[in-house]
Short mmCIF file of C-alpha atoms in Angstrom, two decimals:
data_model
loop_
_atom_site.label_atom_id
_atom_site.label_comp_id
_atom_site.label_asym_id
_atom_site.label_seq_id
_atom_site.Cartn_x
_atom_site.Cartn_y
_atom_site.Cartn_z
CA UNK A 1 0.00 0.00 0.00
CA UNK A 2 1.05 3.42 -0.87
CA UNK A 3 1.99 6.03 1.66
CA UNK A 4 0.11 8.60 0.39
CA UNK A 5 -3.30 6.33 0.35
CA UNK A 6 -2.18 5.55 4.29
CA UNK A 7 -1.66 8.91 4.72
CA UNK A 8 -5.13 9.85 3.43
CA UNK A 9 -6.88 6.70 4.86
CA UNK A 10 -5.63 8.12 8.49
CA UNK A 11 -6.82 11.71 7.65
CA UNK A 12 -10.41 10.05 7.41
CA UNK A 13 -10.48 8.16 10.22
CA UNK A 14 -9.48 10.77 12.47
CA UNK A 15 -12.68 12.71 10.46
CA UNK A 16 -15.19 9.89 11.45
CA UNK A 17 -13.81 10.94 15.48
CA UNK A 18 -13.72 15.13 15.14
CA UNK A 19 -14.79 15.15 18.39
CA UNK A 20 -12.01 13.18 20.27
CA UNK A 21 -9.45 14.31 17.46
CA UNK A 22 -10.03 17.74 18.11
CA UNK A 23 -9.87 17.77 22.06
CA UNK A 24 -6.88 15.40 22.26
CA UNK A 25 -5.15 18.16 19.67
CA UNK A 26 -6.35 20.60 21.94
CA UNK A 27 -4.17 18.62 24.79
CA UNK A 28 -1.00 19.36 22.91
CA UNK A 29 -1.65 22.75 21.66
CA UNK A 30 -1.76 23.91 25.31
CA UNK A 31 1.57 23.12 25.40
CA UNK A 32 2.81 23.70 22.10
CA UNK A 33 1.38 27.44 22.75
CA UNK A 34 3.41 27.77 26.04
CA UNK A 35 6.50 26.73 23.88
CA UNK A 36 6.22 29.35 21.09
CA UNK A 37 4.98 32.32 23.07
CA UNK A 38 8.65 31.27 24.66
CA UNK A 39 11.10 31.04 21.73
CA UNK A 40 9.27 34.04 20.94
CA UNK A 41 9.75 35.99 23.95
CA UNK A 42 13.28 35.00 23.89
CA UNK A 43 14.21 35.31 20.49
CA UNK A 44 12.90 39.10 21.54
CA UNK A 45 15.05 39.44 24.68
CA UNK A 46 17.83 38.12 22.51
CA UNK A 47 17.75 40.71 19.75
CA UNK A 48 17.25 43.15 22.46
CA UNK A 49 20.58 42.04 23.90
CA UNK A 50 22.32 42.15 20.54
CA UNK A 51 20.88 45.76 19.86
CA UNK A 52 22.25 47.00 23.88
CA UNK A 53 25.81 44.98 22.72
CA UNK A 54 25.83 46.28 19.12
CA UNK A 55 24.90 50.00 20.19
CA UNK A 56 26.89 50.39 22.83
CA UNK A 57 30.40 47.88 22.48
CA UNK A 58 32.76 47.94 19.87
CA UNK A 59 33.51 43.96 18.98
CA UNK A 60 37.19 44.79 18.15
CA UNK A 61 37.70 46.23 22.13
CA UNK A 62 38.59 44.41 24.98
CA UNK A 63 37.39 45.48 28.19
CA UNK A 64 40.94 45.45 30.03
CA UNK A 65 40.69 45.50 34.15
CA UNK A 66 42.49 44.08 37.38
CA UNK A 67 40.35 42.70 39.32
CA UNK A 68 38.08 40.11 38.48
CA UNK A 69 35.40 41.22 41.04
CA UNK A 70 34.16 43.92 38.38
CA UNK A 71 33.28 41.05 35.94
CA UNK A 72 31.30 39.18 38.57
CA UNK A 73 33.90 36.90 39.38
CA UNK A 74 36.10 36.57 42.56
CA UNK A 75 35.06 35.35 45.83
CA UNK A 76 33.87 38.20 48.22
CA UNK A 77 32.58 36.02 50.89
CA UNK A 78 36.15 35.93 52.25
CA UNK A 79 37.89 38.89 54.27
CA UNK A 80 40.41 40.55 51.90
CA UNK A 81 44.11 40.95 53.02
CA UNK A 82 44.40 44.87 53.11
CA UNK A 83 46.21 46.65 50.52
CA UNK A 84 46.90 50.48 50.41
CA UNK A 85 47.36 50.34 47.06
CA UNK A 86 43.79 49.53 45.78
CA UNK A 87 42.11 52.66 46.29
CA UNK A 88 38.99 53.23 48.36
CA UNK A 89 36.61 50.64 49.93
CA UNK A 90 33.71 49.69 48.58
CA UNK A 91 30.71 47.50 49.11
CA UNK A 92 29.70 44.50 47.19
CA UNK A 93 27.93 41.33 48.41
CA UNK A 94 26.95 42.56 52.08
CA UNK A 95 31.56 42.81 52.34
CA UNK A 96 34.13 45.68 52.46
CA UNK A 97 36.17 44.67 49.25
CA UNK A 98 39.17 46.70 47.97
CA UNK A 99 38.73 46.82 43.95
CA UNK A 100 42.27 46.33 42.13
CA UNK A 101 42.38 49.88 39.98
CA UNK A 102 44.53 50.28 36.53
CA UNK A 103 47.51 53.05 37.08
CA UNK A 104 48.73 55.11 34.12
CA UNK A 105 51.67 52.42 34.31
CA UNK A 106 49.06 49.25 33.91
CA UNK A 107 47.52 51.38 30.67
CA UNK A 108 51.28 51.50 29.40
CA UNK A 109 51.25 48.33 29.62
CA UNK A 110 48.70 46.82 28.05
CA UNK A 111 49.57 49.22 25.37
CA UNK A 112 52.57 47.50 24.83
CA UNK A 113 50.51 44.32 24.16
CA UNK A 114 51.54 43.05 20.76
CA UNK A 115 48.09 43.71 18.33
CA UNK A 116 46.44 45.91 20.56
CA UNK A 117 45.75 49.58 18.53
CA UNK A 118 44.76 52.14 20.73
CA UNK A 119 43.76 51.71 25.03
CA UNK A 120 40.90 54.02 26.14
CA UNK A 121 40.02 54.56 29.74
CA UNK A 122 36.42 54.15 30.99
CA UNK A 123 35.23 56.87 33.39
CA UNK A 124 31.86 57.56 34.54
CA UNK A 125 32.54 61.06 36.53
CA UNK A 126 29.80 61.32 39.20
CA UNK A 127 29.45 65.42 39.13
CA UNK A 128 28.46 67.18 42.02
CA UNK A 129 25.65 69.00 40.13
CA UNK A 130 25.49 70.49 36.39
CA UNK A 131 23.14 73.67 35.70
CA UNK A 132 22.63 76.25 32.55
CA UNK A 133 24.32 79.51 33.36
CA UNK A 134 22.03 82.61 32.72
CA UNK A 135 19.36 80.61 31.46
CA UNK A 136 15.46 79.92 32.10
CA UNK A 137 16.44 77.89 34.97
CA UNK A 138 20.04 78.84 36.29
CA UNK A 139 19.46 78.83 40.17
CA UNK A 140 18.59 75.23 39.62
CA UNK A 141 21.10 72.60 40.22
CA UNK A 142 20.88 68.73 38.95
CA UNK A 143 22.80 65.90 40.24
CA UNK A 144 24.41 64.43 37.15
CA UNK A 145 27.37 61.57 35.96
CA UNK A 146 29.26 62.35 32.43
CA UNK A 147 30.82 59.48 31.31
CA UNK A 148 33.78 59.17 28.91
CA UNK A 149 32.29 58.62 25.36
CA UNK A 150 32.97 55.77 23.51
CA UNK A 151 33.96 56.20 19.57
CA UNK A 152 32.00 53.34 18.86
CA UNK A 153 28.86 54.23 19.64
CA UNK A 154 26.40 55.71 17.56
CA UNK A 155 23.90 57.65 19.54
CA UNK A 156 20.48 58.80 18.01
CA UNK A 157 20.14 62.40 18.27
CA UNK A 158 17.33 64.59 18.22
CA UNK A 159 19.12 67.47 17.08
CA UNK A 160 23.03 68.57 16.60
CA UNK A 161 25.81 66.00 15.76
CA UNK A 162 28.71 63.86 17.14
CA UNK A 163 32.03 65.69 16.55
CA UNK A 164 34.84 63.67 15.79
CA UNK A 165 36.45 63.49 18.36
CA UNK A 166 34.03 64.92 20.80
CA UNK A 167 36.68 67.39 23.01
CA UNK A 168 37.16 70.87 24.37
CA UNK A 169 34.57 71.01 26.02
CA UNK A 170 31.74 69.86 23.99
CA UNK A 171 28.96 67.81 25.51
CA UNK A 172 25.98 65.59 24.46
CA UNK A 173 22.97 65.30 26.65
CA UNK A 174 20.09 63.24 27.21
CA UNK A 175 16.33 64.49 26.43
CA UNK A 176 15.07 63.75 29.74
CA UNK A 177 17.26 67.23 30.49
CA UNK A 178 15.64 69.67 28.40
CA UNK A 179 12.79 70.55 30.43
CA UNK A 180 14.92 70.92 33.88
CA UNK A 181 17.69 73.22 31.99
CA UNK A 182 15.43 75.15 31.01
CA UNK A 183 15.72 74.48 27.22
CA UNK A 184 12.34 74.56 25.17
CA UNK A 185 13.32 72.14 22.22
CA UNK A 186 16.54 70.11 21.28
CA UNK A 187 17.50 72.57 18.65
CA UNK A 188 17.44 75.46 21.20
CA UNK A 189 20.07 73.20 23.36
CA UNK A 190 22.86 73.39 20.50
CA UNK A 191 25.46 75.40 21.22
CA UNK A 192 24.32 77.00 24.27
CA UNK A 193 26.61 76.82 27.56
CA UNK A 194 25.43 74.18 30.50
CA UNK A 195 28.18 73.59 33.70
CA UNK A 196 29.37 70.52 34.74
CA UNK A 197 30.61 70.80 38.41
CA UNK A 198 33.03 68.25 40.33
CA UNK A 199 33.70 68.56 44.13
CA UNK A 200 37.05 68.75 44.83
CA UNK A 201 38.40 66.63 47.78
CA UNK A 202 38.11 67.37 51.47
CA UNK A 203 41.09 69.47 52.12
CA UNK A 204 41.99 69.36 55.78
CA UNK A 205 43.96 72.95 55.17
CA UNK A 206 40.61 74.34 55.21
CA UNK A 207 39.22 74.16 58.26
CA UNK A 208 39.98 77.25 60.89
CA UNK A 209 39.49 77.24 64.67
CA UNK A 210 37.07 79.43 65.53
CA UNK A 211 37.62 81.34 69.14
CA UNK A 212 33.85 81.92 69.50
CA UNK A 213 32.23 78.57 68.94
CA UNK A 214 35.96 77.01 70.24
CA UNK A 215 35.31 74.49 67.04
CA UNK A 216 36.57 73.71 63.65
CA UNK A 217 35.03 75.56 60.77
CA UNK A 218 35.30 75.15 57.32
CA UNK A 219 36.82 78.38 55.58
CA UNK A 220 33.39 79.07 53.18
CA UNK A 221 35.89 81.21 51.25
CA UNK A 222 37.42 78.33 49.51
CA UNK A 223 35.50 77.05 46.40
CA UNK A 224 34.55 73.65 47.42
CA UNK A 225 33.88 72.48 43.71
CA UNK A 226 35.22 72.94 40.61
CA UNK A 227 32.71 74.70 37.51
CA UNK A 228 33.62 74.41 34.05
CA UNK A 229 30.93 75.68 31.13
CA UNK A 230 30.53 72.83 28.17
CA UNK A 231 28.81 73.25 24.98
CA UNK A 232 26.20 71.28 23.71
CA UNK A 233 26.56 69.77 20.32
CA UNK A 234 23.94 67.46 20.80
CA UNK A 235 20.74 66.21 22.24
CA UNK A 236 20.54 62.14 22.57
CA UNK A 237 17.54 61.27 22.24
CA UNK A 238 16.25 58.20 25.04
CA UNK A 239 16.79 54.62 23.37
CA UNK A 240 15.66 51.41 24.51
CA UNK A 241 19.10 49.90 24.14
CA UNK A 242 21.25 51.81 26.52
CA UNK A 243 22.64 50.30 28.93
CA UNK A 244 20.67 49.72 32.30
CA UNK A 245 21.39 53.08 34.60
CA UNK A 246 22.83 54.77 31.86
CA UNK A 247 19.69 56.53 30.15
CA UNK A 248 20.15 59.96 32.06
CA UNK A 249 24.26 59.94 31.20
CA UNK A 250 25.81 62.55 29.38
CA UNK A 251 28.57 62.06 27.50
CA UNK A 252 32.01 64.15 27.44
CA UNK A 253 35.61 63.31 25.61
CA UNK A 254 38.09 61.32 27.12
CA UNK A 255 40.62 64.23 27.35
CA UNK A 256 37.56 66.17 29.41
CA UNK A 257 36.76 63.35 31.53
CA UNK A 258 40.26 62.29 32.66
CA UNK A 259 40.84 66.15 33.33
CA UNK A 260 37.51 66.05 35.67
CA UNK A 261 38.30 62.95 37.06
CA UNK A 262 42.27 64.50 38.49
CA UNK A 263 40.13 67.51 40.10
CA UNK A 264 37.85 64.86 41.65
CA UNK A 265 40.22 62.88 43.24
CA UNK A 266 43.85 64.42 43.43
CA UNK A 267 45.38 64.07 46.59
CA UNK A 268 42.98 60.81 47.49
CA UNK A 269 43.88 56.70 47.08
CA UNK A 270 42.22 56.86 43.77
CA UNK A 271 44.23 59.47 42.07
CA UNK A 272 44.96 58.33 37.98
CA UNK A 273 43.51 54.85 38.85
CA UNK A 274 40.47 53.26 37.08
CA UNK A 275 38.51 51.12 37.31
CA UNK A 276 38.72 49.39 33.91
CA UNK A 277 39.61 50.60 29.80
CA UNK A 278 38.90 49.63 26.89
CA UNK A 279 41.82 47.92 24.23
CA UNK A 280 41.02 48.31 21.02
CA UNK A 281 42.65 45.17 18.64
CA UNK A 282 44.04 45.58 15.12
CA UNK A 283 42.05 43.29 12.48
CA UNK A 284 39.69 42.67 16.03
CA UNK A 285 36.89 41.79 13.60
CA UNK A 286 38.79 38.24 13.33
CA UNK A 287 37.81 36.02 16.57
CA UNK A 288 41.53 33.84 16.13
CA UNK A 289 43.48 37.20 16.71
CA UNK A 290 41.01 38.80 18.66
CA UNK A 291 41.40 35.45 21.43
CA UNK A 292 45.05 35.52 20.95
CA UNK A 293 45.55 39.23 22.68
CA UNK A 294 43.06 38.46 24.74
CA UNK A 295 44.93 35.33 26.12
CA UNK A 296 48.22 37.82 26.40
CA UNK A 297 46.36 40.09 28.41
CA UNK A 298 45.70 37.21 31.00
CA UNK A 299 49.14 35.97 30.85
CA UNK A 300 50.23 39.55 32.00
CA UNK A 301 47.77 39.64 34.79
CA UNK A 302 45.18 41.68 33.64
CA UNK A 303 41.09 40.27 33.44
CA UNK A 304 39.99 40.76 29.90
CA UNK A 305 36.68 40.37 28.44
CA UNK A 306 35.14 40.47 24.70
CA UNK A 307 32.09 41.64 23.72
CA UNK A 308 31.25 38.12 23.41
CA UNK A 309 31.68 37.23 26.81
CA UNK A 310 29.95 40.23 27.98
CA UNK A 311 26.68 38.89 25.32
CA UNK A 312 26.52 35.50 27.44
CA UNK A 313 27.28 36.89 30.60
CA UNK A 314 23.95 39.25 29.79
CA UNK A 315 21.98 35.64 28.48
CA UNK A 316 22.59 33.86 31.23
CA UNK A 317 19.44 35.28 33.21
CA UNK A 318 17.82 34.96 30.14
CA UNK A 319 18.36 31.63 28.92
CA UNK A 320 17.71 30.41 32.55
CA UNK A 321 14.06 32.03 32.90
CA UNK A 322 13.88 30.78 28.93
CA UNK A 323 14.19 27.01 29.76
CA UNK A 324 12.17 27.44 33.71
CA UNK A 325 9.19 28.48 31.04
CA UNK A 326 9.77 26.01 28.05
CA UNK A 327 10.00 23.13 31.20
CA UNK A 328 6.67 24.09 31.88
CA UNK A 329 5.04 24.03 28.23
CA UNK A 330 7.25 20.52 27.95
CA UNK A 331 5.43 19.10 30.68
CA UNK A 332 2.06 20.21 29.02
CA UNK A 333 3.58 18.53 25.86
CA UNK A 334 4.15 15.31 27.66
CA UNK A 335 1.16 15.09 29.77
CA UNK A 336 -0.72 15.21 26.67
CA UNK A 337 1.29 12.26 24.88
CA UNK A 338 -0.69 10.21 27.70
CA UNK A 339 -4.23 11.51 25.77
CA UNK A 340 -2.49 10.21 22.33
CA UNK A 341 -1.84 6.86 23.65
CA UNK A 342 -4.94 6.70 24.96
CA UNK A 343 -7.09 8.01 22.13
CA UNK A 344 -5.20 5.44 19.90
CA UNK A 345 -5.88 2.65 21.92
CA UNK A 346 -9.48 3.07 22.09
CA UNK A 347 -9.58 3.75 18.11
CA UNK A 348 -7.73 0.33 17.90
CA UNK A 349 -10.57 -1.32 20.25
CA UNK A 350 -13.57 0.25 18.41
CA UNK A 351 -12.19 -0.68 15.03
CA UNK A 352 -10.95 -4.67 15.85
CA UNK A 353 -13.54 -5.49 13.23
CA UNK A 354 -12.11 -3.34 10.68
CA UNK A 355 -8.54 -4.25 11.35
CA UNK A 356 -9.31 -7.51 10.55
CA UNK A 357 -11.14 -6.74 7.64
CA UNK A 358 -8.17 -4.30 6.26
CA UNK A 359 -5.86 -7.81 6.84
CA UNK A 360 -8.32 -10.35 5.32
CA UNK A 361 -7.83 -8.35 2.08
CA UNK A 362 -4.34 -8.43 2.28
CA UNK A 363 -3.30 -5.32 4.35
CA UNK A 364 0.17 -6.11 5.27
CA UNK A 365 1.22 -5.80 9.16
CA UNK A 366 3.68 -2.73 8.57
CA UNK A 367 0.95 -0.66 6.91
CA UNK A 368 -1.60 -1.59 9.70
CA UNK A 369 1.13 0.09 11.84
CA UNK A 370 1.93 2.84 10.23
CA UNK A 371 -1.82 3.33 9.69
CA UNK A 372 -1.72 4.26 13.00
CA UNK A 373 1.46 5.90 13.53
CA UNK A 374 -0.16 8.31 10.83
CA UNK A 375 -2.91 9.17 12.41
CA UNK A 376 -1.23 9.81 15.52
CA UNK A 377 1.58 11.82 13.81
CA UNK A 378 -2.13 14.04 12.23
CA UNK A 379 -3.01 14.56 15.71
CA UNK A 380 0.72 16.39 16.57
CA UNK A 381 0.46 18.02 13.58
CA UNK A 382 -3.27 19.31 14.41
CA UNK A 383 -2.30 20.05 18.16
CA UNK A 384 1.40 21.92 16.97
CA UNK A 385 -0.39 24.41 14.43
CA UNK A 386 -3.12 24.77 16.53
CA UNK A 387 -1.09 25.91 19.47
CA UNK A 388 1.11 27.87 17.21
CA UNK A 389 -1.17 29.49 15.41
CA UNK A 390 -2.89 30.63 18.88
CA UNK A 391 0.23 32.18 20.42
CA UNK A 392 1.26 33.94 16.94
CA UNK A 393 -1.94 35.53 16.66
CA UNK A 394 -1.86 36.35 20.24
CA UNK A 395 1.30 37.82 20.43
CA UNK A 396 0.70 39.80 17.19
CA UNK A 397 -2.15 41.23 19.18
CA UNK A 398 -0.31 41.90 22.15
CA UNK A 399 3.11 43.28 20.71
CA UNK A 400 2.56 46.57 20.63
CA UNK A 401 1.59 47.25 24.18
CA UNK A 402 4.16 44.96 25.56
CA UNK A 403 6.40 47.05 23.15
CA UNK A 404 4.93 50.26 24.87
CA UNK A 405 5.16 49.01 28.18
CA UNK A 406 8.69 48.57 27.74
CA UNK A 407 8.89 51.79 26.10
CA UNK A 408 10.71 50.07 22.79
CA UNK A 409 11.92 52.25 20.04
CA UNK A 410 9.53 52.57 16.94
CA UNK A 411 9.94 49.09 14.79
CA UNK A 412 10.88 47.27 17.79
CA UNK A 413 8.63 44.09 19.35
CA UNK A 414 9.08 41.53 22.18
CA UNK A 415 7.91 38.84 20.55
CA UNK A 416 9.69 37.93 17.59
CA UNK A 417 8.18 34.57 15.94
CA UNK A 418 10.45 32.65 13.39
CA UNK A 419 8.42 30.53 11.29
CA UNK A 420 11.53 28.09 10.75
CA UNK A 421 11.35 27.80 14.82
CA UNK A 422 7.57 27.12 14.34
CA UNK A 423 7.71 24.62 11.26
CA UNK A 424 10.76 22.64 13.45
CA UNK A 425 8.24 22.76 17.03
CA UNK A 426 5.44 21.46 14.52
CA UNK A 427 8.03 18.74 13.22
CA UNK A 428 9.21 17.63 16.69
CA UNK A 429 5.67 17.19 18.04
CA UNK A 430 4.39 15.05 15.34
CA UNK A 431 7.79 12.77 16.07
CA UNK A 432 6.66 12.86 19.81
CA UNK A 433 3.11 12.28 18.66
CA UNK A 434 4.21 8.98 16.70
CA UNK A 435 6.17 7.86 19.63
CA UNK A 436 3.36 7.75 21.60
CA UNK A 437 0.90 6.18 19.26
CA UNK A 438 3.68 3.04 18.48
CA UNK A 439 2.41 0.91 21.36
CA UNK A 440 -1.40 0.96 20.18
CA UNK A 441 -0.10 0.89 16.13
CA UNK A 442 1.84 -2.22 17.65
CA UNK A 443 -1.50 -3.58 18.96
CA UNK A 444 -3.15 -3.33 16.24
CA UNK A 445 -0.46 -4.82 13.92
CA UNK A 446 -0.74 -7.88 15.89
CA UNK A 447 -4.31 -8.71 15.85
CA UNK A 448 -5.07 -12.03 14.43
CA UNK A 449 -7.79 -11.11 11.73
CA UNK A 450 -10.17 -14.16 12.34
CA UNK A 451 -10.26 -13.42 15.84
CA UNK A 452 -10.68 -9.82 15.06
CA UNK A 453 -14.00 -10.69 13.08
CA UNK A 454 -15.50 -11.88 15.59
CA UNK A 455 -15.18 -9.13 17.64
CA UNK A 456 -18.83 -7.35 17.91
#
């Protein structure tokens, strides 16, 4: 017998039994809907990744640090041996740690590091306030962080542009500070003067004894901060990919920052030390040469880290809550293999007579089997498209206010289906479906077809 005639011949019996077709389909696509609404939400939270990497990491740097801590490594449940050369305390875990901090002679050094271009030091300057001089709102004062801006990145502006390099002053600024400076549109921003202000360290020298009160008193005659005016050449405008903490950051060049950074901390334990920089590798596009520096950096004591390993060390959360869901719409999937077995033995009991009809005219074992294999394999195939089909039109629905809710850019959704995924889910549940339906296709293989005439 022909495959396509068994393949036919099952469609029809399943027909004759809509009823019990339909609901144990309906068994499967409760789980088969569980499983796409997940590769769907993931395959979202993955390109959402890949947008926060690719907008804001350049795949030919390194990230170049000492101390593994900063990376999420290292053990901080341990008490730290002191070491006056780390810098300042600081809290991680519920523990005082000390935090291992590059010096201008660790950036020589991994300058020196055979294929590695250019080394550029990451600062995020936390300023003490920044304000618009003369402007709508001048007496106002914001708290603030500029952070050292990265080449790489290619910001979407409202209004002005990205100078190359951005120095000398020039600033970029995010659109949640229009209103508060006092600015009534991102064009009005460009050009105009905002200040940036760092506190200078406590300086002991300041403090005068004061015969009346018989105390200490700081000398209010000493500027306690230091005020520079920057210009803004442009207004960023707020994108879903920054990264986390970062929205309200504005950016400054590295020459600026490392200049406010030496005001902030000269004459303190964290004087010309950072945290971490970025090494930028010739021909870093290629993942042999790109590894190989890497590997150097280790070997010299440094912690190094590719844009790679930052991508899976941003997954991991992801692909855990990924497979806690896809365990639950498995289980679904399997508890329903249990109403395929069942259904198909109870078609093999009702139809004993016509089993042994099919084998008195010379239906061979193999396609009595398969018969049945078939028509469980229609029933995965019913249940996979039918769940499927549920969570695509669902999450079609539902995209763009999850997509507001998580205040995505224009163009971007959560759920992203892939109808290769879908076709290969489909594909795996029939195999499942067959699986389950080859004890009752054995069953009815072996029925002896005089006895199954007699049946009534």
């Amino acid at each position: 017998m022909y495959i396509t005639d068994i393949i036919r011949r099952s469609g029809r019996s399943l027909r004759q039994a809509k009823a019990r077709t339909i609901l144990t389909a309906l068994a499967i696509a409760v789980g088969t809907f569980a499983l796409t609404l997940t590769l769907a939400a993931s395959n979202g939270a993955q390109a959402f990744v890949d947008n926060i990497i690719a907008d804001n990491f350049d795949p030919t740097e390194l990230l170049v640090a000492k101390d593994e801590t900063l990376f999420g490594g290292g053990d901080v449940s341990k008490p730290q041996e002191y070491d006056e050369s780390f810098g300042d305390f600081a809290s991680s875990a519920g523990a005082a740690v000390q935090i291992k901090r590059l010096t201008s002679k660790d950036v020589n050094k991994i300058k020196q590091v055979p294929g590695i271009e250019s080394v550029r030091i990451e600062l995020d300057i936390n300023l003490e306030f920044v304000t618009r001089p003369g402007g709508k709102n001048d007496s106002k004062k914001y708290v603030a962080t500029a952070q050292a801006f990265n080449p790489s990145k290619n910001p979407d502006l409202l209004a002005g542009s990205v100078p190359k390099p951005l120095n000398n002053r020039q600033v970029l600024i995010p659109e949640g500070f229009l209103e508060p400076l006092g600015f009534a549109s991102a064009e009005q921003a460009i050009n105009q003067p905002i200040t940036l202000a760092v506190r200078k360290p406590f300086d002991p020298d300041s403090l005068k004894f004061n015969p009346k009160t018989m105390e200490l008193e700081e000398d209010k005659s000493i500027e306690k901060n230091k005020k520079e005016n920057f210009t803004v050449v442009g207004v960023m405008k707020k994108a879903s990919t920054a990264q986390p903490g970062t929205e309200l950051y504005m950016f400054i060049g590295s020459a600026d920052a490392l200049r406010l950074n030496d005001i902030a901390t000269k004459d303190t334990d964290n004087y010309r030390k950072y945290l971490s920089a970025s090494a930028r590798v010739s021909d870093g596009n290629d993942p042999a040469k790109l590894k190989t520096v890497q590997d150097e950096l280790v070997n010299r004591g440094f912690v190094a880290l590719s844009v790679k390993d930052t991508q899976e060390f941003l997954t991991q959360i992801i692909d855990v809550l990924r497979y806690i869901v896809a365990g639950f719409g498995a289980i679904a999937v399997i508890a329903s293999l249990f109403g395929i077995i069942n259904t198909m033995y109870i078609s093999v009991l009702q139809r004993t007579r016509e089993i042994g009809l099919m084998k008195a005219l010379g239906m061979h074992k193999r396609d009595i089997g398969r018969l049945f294999r078939f028509e469980a394999a229609w029933i995965g195939f019913l249940g996979g498209v039918m769940g499927s089909a549920g969570a695509y039109g669902l999450g079609t629905l539902l995209n763009p206010t999850i997509s507001k809710a998580l205040q995505l850019e224009e163009g971007e959704v959560f759920l992203i289906f892939r109808l290769p995924e879908i076709a290969i889910l489909v594909g795996l549940l029939m195999l499942v479906a067959i699986i389950a339906g080859l004890l009752p296709s054995r069953k009815a293989a072996k029925l002896d077809p005089i006895e199954a005439l007699r049946t009534e």
